[in-house]
XYZ file of C-alpha atoms in Angstrom:
502
model
C 0.000 0.000 0.000
C 1.425 3.377 -0.946
C 2.250 5.651 1.984
C -0.067 8.578 2.661
C 1.313 12.025 1.901
C 0.617 15.257 3.765
C 0.682 17.893 0.995
C 0.818 21.540 1.966
C 0.757 24.659 -0.161
C 3.203 27.122 1.374
C 3.024 30.801 0.572
C 6.339 32.596 0.097
C 6.051 36.308 0.828
C 8.311 39.102 -0.370
C 10.901 39.313 2.421
C 12.351 42.437 3.982
C 15.530 42.788 1.900
C 17.129 45.665 3.755
C 16.857 48.485 6.242
C 14.214 51.046 5.312
C 12.866 49.168 2.288
C 9.095 48.853 2.006
C 8.604 47.614 -1.560
C 10.376 46.038 -4.520
C 9.690 45.846 -8.253
C 9.548 42.493 -10.042
C 12.154 42.648 -12.814
C 12.160 39.057 -14.048
C 10.571 35.797 -12.983
C 13.057 32.921 -12.931
C 10.427 30.144 -12.600
C 7.075 29.317 -14.184
C 3.947 27.830 -12.649
C 4.441 24.062 -12.602
C 8.238 24.231 -12.248
C 9.911 22.177 -9.539
C 12.097 24.332 -7.307
C 14.717 23.346 -4.736
C 15.291 24.950 -1.368
C 17.162 28.253 -1.756
C 16.734 28.294 -5.537
C 16.376 31.863 -6.884
C 12.830 32.305 -8.136
C 12.535 36.006 -8.966
C 14.759 38.998 -9.612
C 13.567 42.193 -7.931
C 14.850 45.730 -7.875
C 14.700 47.569 -4.583
C 15.613 51.134 -3.815
C 19.114 49.939 -3.005
C 20.061 46.991 -5.185
C 19.076 44.386 -7.746
C 18.478 41.143 -5.834
C 17.735 37.544 -6.772
C 15.303 36.246 -4.156
C 15.718 32.555 -3.241
C 12.734 30.512 -2.074
C 13.093 28.788 1.332
C 10.793 25.923 0.254
C 11.256 23.024 -2.139
C 8.373 21.744 -4.228
C 6.164 22.623 -7.201
C 5.269 26.244 -7.993
C 1.484 26.459 -8.017
C 0.956 30.216 -8.355
C 2.828 33.471 -8.967
C 1.654 36.859 -7.775
C 2.512 39.900 -9.863
C 3.712 40.439 -13.414
C 7.136 41.742 -14.389
C 7.242 45.471 -13.713
C 4.780 45.220 -10.811
C 5.795 46.868 -7.540
C 4.924 44.797 -4.471
C 5.056 45.848 -0.804
C 7.162 43.852 1.633
C 5.143 40.996 3.116
C 2.869 40.491 0.106
C 2.724 37.019 -1.515
C 5.293 36.236 -4.218
C 4.384 32.652 -5.018
C 2.994 29.445 -3.536
C 4.821 26.128 -3.471
C 3.223 22.711 -3.008
C 5.376 20.536 -0.768
C 4.699 17.039 0.508
C 6.144 14.481 2.907
C 4.958 11.103 4.239
C 2.460 11.799 7.006
C 3.834 9.025 9.232
C 7.354 10.428 9.157
C 6.754 14.118 9.660
C 9.730 15.419 11.669
C 9.061 17.177 14.957
C 9.141 20.938 14.906
C 12.734 22.135 14.826
C 14.135 25.193 16.607
C 14.528 26.855 13.215
C 10.799 26.364 12.537
C 9.905 28.007 15.834
C 12.264 30.860 14.995
C 10.640 31.142 11.559
C 7.240 31.541 13.214
C 8.594 34.265 15.502
C 10.272 36.059 12.596
C 7.138 35.991 10.458
C 5.034 37.315 13.340
C 7.617 40.060 13.845
C 7.484 41.743 10.450
C 5.746 39.554 7.906
C 8.538 37.354 6.587
C 11.713 39.215 7.482
C 15.083 37.905 6.357
C 17.492 37.425 9.215
C 20.405 39.835 9.088
C 18.352 42.589 7.454
C 14.838 43.671 8.293
C 13.203 45.002 11.383
C 13.457 44.123 15.001
C 9.916 44.860 16.089
C 8.374 42.919 18.968
C 6.289 39.884 17.950
C 2.620 40.624 17.440
C 0.118 38.876 19.735
C -1.168 36.379 17.217
C -0.532 32.801 16.256
C 0.366 31.508 12.853
C -2.283 29.248 11.338
C -0.595 25.940 10.580
C -1.808 23.264 8.134
C -3.447 20.200 9.695
C -0.834 17.519 10.270
C -1.005 13.882 11.254
C -0.935 13.130 14.948
C 2.565 12.592 16.317
C 3.493 10.163 19.078
C 3.580 11.634 22.544
C 7.375 11.355 22.983
C 7.929 13.310 19.761
C 5.509 15.996 20.919
C 7.297 16.216 24.223
C 10.584 16.753 22.442
C 9.430 20.116 21.163
C 7.889 21.303 24.398
C 9.219 24.157 26.418
C 12.306 23.299 28.381
C 16.001 24.179 28.700
C 17.331 25.744 25.518
C 20.017 23.574 23.915
C 22.056 24.066 20.763
C 20.358 22.332 17.853
C 21.612 18.916 16.856
C 23.151 18.952 13.392
C 23.373 15.399 12.016
C 21.242 15.025 8.935
C 18.346 17.147 10.219
C 17.373 20.633 9.085
C 19.987 23.342 9.473
C 18.713 26.063 11.863
C 18.726 28.968 9.421
C 15.610 30.601 7.974
C 17.057 33.393 5.848
C 17.541 32.542 2.157
C 20.110 35.323 1.893
C 22.087 33.870 4.795
C 22.100 30.498 3.024
C 23.126 32.155 -0.220
C 25.937 34.067 1.510
C 27.227 30.827 3.032
C 26.992 28.981 -0.272
C 28.857 31.697 -2.196
C 31.744 31.666 0.308
C 31.867 27.911 0.845
C 30.779 28.050 4.490
C 29.399 24.766 5.877
C 26.324 25.791 7.860
C 26.220 22.530 9.815
C 29.595 23.404 11.316
C 28.347 26.712 12.746
C 26.794 27.357 16.130
C 24.118 30.012 15.746
C 23.943 33.043 18.022
C 20.192 33.539 17.507
C 17.299 32.108 19.475
C 17.364 28.297 19.722
C 20.731 28.252 17.975
C 19.420 30.023 14.871
C 22.247 30.866 12.466
C 22.315 34.601 11.749
C 24.010 36.590 9.001
C 26.617 37.751 11.530
C 27.562 34.108 12.236
C 28.255 33.450 8.561
C 30.195 36.697 8.181
C 32.298 35.795 11.221
C 33.101 32.419 9.651
C 34.081 34.108 6.397
C 36.353 36.537 8.226
C 37.931 33.683 10.176
C 39.156 31.940 7.030
C 40.082 35.113 5.168
C 40.594 38.212 7.293
C 42.427 40.135 4.616
C 40.279 42.471 2.552
C 39.154 41.105 -0.774
C 40.801 42.635 -3.814
C 38.647 44.664 -6.131
C 37.793 43.369 -9.572
C 39.974 44.836 -12.338
C 38.634 47.038 -15.110
C 35.698 49.344 -15.376
C 32.243 47.688 -15.454
C 30.299 48.145 -18.688
C 27.085 50.084 -18.734
C 24.446 47.757 -17.358
C 20.990 46.810 -18.471
C 19.166 48.737 -15.776
C 21.171 51.865 -16.507
C 20.339 51.654 -20.203
C 16.682 51.026 -19.418
C 16.582 53.969 -17.032
C 18.105 56.322 -19.602
C 15.684 55.081 -22.258
C 12.719 55.583 -19.930
C 13.773 59.124 -19.082
C 14.316 59.910 -22.765
C 10.881 58.545 -23.665
C 9.155 60.456 -20.833
C 10.773 63.721 -21.882
C 10.060 63.284 -25.597
C 6.700 65.166 -25.478
C 8.431 68.146 -23.848
C 11.097 68.221 -26.574
C 8.447 68.047 -29.297
C 6.441 70.915 -27.784
C 9.572 73.052 -27.412
C 10.497 72.475 -31.052
C 6.975 73.473 -32.135
C 7.153 76.608 -29.976
C 10.483 77.621 -31.566
C 9.005 77.248 -35.040
C 6.094 79.501 -34.073
C 8.451 82.175 -32.718
C 10.589 82.038 -35.874
C 7.407 82.537 -37.927
C 6.501 85.626 -35.885
C 3.652 83.928 -34.069
C 2.941 83.776 -30.367
C 3.500 80.219 -29.121
C 0.279 78.663 -27.868
C 1.896 76.582 -25.169
C 5.286 76.263 -23.537
C 5.060 72.480 -23.423
C 3.382 69.677 -21.527
C 4.489 68.695 -18.067
C 5.524 65.183 -17.183
C 5.327 63.478 -13.816
C 7.916 61.050 -12.508
C 6.970 58.920 -9.492
C 9.254 59.019 -6.450
C 9.864 55.294 -6.327
C 12.864 53.044 -6.038
C 16.156 54.636 -5.150
C 14.885 58.164 -5.867
C 12.048 57.683 -3.407
C 14.352 56.283 -0.741
C 16.757 59.201 -1.116
C 13.856 61.654 -0.863
C 12.583 60.041 2.332
C 16.006 59.917 3.983
C 16.886 63.496 3.066
C 13.567 64.821 4.370
C 13.929 62.870 7.609
C 17.491 64.127 8.095
C 16.382 67.735 7.672
C 13.487 67.254 10.099
C 15.407 65.524 12.868
C 19.039 66.656 12.759
C 20.081 70.188 13.834
C 23.074 70.351 11.523
C 25.844 72.904 11.178
C 28.676 73.219 8.643
C 32.226 74.555 8.853
C 34.769 74.981 6.039
C 38.502 75.275 5.550
C 40.767 75.592 2.517
C 43.834 73.354 2.487
C 46.964 73.159 0.358
C 46.848 69.670 -1.144
C 50.093 69.963 -3.118
C 52.033 67.675 -0.778
C 49.215 65.135 -0.709
C 49.272 64.952 -4.515
C 53.035 64.447 -4.399
C 52.646 61.609 -1.879
C 50.030 59.939 -4.055
C 52.286 60.226 -7.109
C 55.144 58.634 -5.154
C 52.914 55.792 -3.942
C 51.628 55.068 -7.428
C 55.126 55.373 -8.870
C 56.057 52.376 -6.764
C 53.165 50.331 -8.170
C 55.208 48.702 -10.931
C 57.959 47.879 -8.460
C 55.422 46.198 -6.179
C 53.988 44.200 -9.072
C 57.418 43.030 -10.206
C 58.485 42.027 -6.719
C 55.225 40.129 -6.188
C 55.964 37.916 -9.191
C 59.341 36.961 -7.715
C 58.175 36.237 -4.176
C 55.654 34.015 -2.408
C 53.157 36.844 -1.972
C 49.579 35.655 -2.529
C 47.847 36.696 -5.730
C 45.135 38.556 -3.834
C 47.629 40.571 -1.781
C 49.767 41.322 -4.823
C 46.749 42.509 -6.813
C 45.599 44.731 -3.944
C 49.032 46.239 -3.335
C 49.570 46.731 -7.069
C 46.514 48.939 -7.539
C 46.971 52.659 -7.893
C 45.861 54.545 -4.817
C 43.074 57.055 -5.425
C 42.732 60.420 -3.743
C 39.476 59.206 -2.248
C 41.360 56.383 -0.535
C 43.832 58.873 0.969
C 41.000 61.096 2.199
C 39.312 58.017 3.628
C 42.480 57.048 5.493
C 42.815 60.594 6.845
C 39.149 60.546 7.906
C 39.622 57.323 9.870
C 42.611 58.821 11.683
C 40.615 61.965 12.486
C 37.716 59.919 13.860
C 40.172 58.131 16.136
C 41.032 61.526 17.622
C 37.466 62.827 17.641
C 35.235 59.764 18.231
C 32.233 61.960 19.072
C 31.586 62.285 15.337
C 31.431 58.503 14.826
C 28.055 58.231 16.507
C 24.311 58.620 16.200
C 21.550 60.038 18.391
C 18.761 57.975 19.942
C 16.207 60.556 21.028
C 13.783 57.977 22.424
C 16.429 56.816 24.891
C 17.977 60.309 25.004
C 21.389 58.815 24.344
C 24.289 59.334 21.964
C 25.489 55.990 20.605
C 29.242 56.123 20.009
C 30.568 53.341 17.764
C 33.854 51.511 18.221
C 34.012 50.427 14.570
C 34.263 52.917 11.738
C 32.001 51.800 8.898
C 32.869 54.468 6.350
C 30.258 55.259 3.724
C 31.118 57.154 0.563
C 28.687 58.835 -1.795
C 28.720 57.403 -5.326
C 26.655 58.615 -8.276
C 25.448 55.791 -10.512
C 23.040 55.411 -13.425
C 20.398 54.354 -10.875
C 20.993 57.407 -8.690
C 22.938 58.237 -5.545
C 24.115 55.303 -3.442
C 26.317 55.190 -0.347
C 28.313 51.930 -0.194
C 30.018 51.195 3.116
C 33.645 50.220 3.741
C 33.236 48.118 6.863
C 35.799 48.137 9.701
C 37.761 50.906 8.020
C 39.719 51.533 11.232
C 41.362 48.102 10.866
C 42.326 48.513 7.200
C 45.493 49.765 5.580
C 45.423 52.403 2.869
C 45.815 49.680 0.231
C 42.932 47.697 1.722
C 40.666 50.757 1.834
C 41.599 51.586 -1.761
C 40.783 48.058 -2.948
C 37.418 48.059 -1.169
C 36.517 51.477 -2.590
C 37.231 50.215 -6.103
C 35.254 47.012 -5.563
C 32.215 48.785 -4.135
C 32.299 51.498 -6.807
C 32.278 48.923 -9.604
C 29.509 46.989 -7.881
C 27.511 50.221 -7.650
C 27.936 50.919 -11.346
C 26.858 47.393 -12.255
C 23.899 47.459 -9.857
C 25.125 44.424 -7.880
C 25.551 46.022 -4.453
C 23.815 44.011 -1.745
C 21.682 45.611 0.986
C 24.380 44.677 3.490
C 26.905 46.756 1.518
C 24.599 49.783 1.538
C 23.603 49.895 5.205
C 25.231 50.191 8.600
C 27.481 53.197 7.940
C 28.656 55.339 10.857
C 30.269 58.258 8.941
C 30.123 59.388 5.307
C 32.792 60.816 3.006
C 31.400 62.874 0.109
C 33.736 63.700 -2.763
C 31.628 66.236 -4.640
C 34.771 67.610 -6.288
C 34.249 65.036 -9.061
C 31.362 67.242 -10.242
C 33.730 70.186 -10.651
C 32.447 72.212 -7.669
C 34.427 73.724 -4.822
C 32.073 73.488 -1.857
C 28.758 72.189 -0.608
C 26.579 71.958 2.484
C 25.476 68.324 2.220
C 22.603 66.758 4.111
C 23.761 64.260 6.733
C 23.110 60.616 5.906
C 20.566 59.817 8.625
C 21.071 58.400 11.283
C 24.769 59.272 11.170
C 26.137 62.343 12.947
C 28.507 63.888 10.403
C 29.718 64.016 6.814
C 33.050 65.213 5.433
C 32.874 66.941 2.051
C 35.801 67.258 -0.362
C 35.718 69.784 -3.211
C 37.744 69.873 -6.396
C 41.523 70.422 -6.217
C 42.501 73.418 -8.358
C 45.642 75.570 -8.765
C 45.317 78.840 -6.835
C 47.577 81.616 -5.592
C 48.718 80.620 -2.101
C 51.203 81.934 0.410
C 53.701 79.117 0.887
C 56.705 79.525 3.186
C 56.266 83.282 3.184
C 56.071 83.630 -0.582
C 53.223 83.771 -3.054
C 53.070 80.622 -5.143
C 50.641 78.616 -7.225
C 49.519 75.644 -5.152
C 46.843 72.990 -5.490
C 44.061 73.950 -3.083
C 41.032 71.976 -1.924
C 38.041 73.130 0.104
C 36.965 70.811 2.927
C 33.646 71.017 4.720
C 32.241 69.191 7.737
C 28.504 69.018 8.303
C 27.750 67.698 11.786
C 24.890 67.026 14.172
C 25.089 69.724 16.830
C 23.541 67.351 19.363
C 26.635 65.119 19.491
C 29.274 67.831 19.846
C 29.966 71.555 19.852
C 31.844 73.649 17.331
C 35.163 73.085 19.082
C 35.100 69.356 18.385
C 33.948 69.832 14.802
C 36.568 72.497 14.194
C 39.292 70.318 15.712
C 38.317 67.400 13.489
C 38.333 69.510 10.332
C 41.615 71.203 11.254
C 43.294 67.827 11.793
C 42.050 66.647 8.384
C 43.416 69.815 6.773
C 46.779 69.380 8.535
C 47.068 65.820 7.201
C 46.235 67.052 3.702
C 48.830 69.814 3.857
C 51.470 67.734 5.643
C 50.825 64.019 5.099
C 53.654 63.229 7.503
C 51.278 64.254 10.299
C 49.309 61.113 9.545
C 52.340 58.914 10.272
C 52.055 59.749 13.946
C 48.813 57.786 14.192
C 49.593 54.792 11.946
């Protein structure tokens, strides 16, 4: 007699893919109704306000329904698809700690991925479970409340409920069964996987070589903007012809409306919130960057020597590639910023008004503003205080290329504690930027241009840069902000000053 099967249809909801995200747009379905999918198989590609993400399904089975066509924008927590799964009713495994954690996570925020998402308290409701065959009493007792013990690995389910955590482990070759989770009931969190990755390779990863080609989403965005503005161009051309004919133009042109969605909507929300909540102030200083440019030229002049020596020694390929890259000015400013934050840690903080506290961070997670085809993004160089200049430079290159190609992950775009803004690339001298909420400060760097400058008592042409610091006046007074900016300027003018702190 064939065994009886308990078939359930599980609904997979759009998970919370990152801090502050409330919706995502379906770009491309990767499965069709009727397809058989495996656990953690990517089923849909979505575009959020921060990144393009392939969403893996935590269930294995047959796809029975899809919700939403390509181009549809869905809110977080809404159904993506349903999967029919089945197992012999007599052999249903007892509820694992990971399943209990999954229930708590879904009650918390409607299918939140561990390592991203919210931390709201669980709502007072129970999840409706499908009817299952009765289990023997000893098996039921095994899942009752009692002393919390680390989950048994063996061949049972691995206690991890986040598809992105599984994907991160798979991409880096981390064996999840070998990890002990730090979450409830031994649940494996994103931080556990990242710690395992850092344990086997603590050195910073080298950036990919070459400049990324213009990507599909960038081309599509430009085409969409061009198409939306086409009526305006046509009306302007008609108006010019009327003026040339001596007639009064009947209309100046039609208006077009562009929805504040995706990354543009996220930027708008964050900027407005920053202006509402943060009492910011800005101070400026001009600095002679001639010596800094000379130091950079000397460092990059040694690049070929480093490459040649790496081929004749036992230096690893990753280290040789990192050390052989040319150091950018942004990397030098980043290194100076980290040293300044070590002297003035008040600026590496954020304000919690509900607790009426200033949270001062030990780690410097340095964000840097980058303009891409999809808009402004702020990738984060994590643990910048522990990196060398070469390591910071390699990470800046890697994150910049990922931003251009639209492959930045939510984890690479969140968690910053201080932001460096190089608006000099736009050919402007100064700016009063809006602080990247909830951070407490932002250092701005203008363009470096030759100017008359008094150097060693004589008038000379020097390369001058304007530096600005916008800071939250709740975390410090002007003396601290001025001291920070003055130290940065001193390091720019005399890079040897930086050697005292490295």
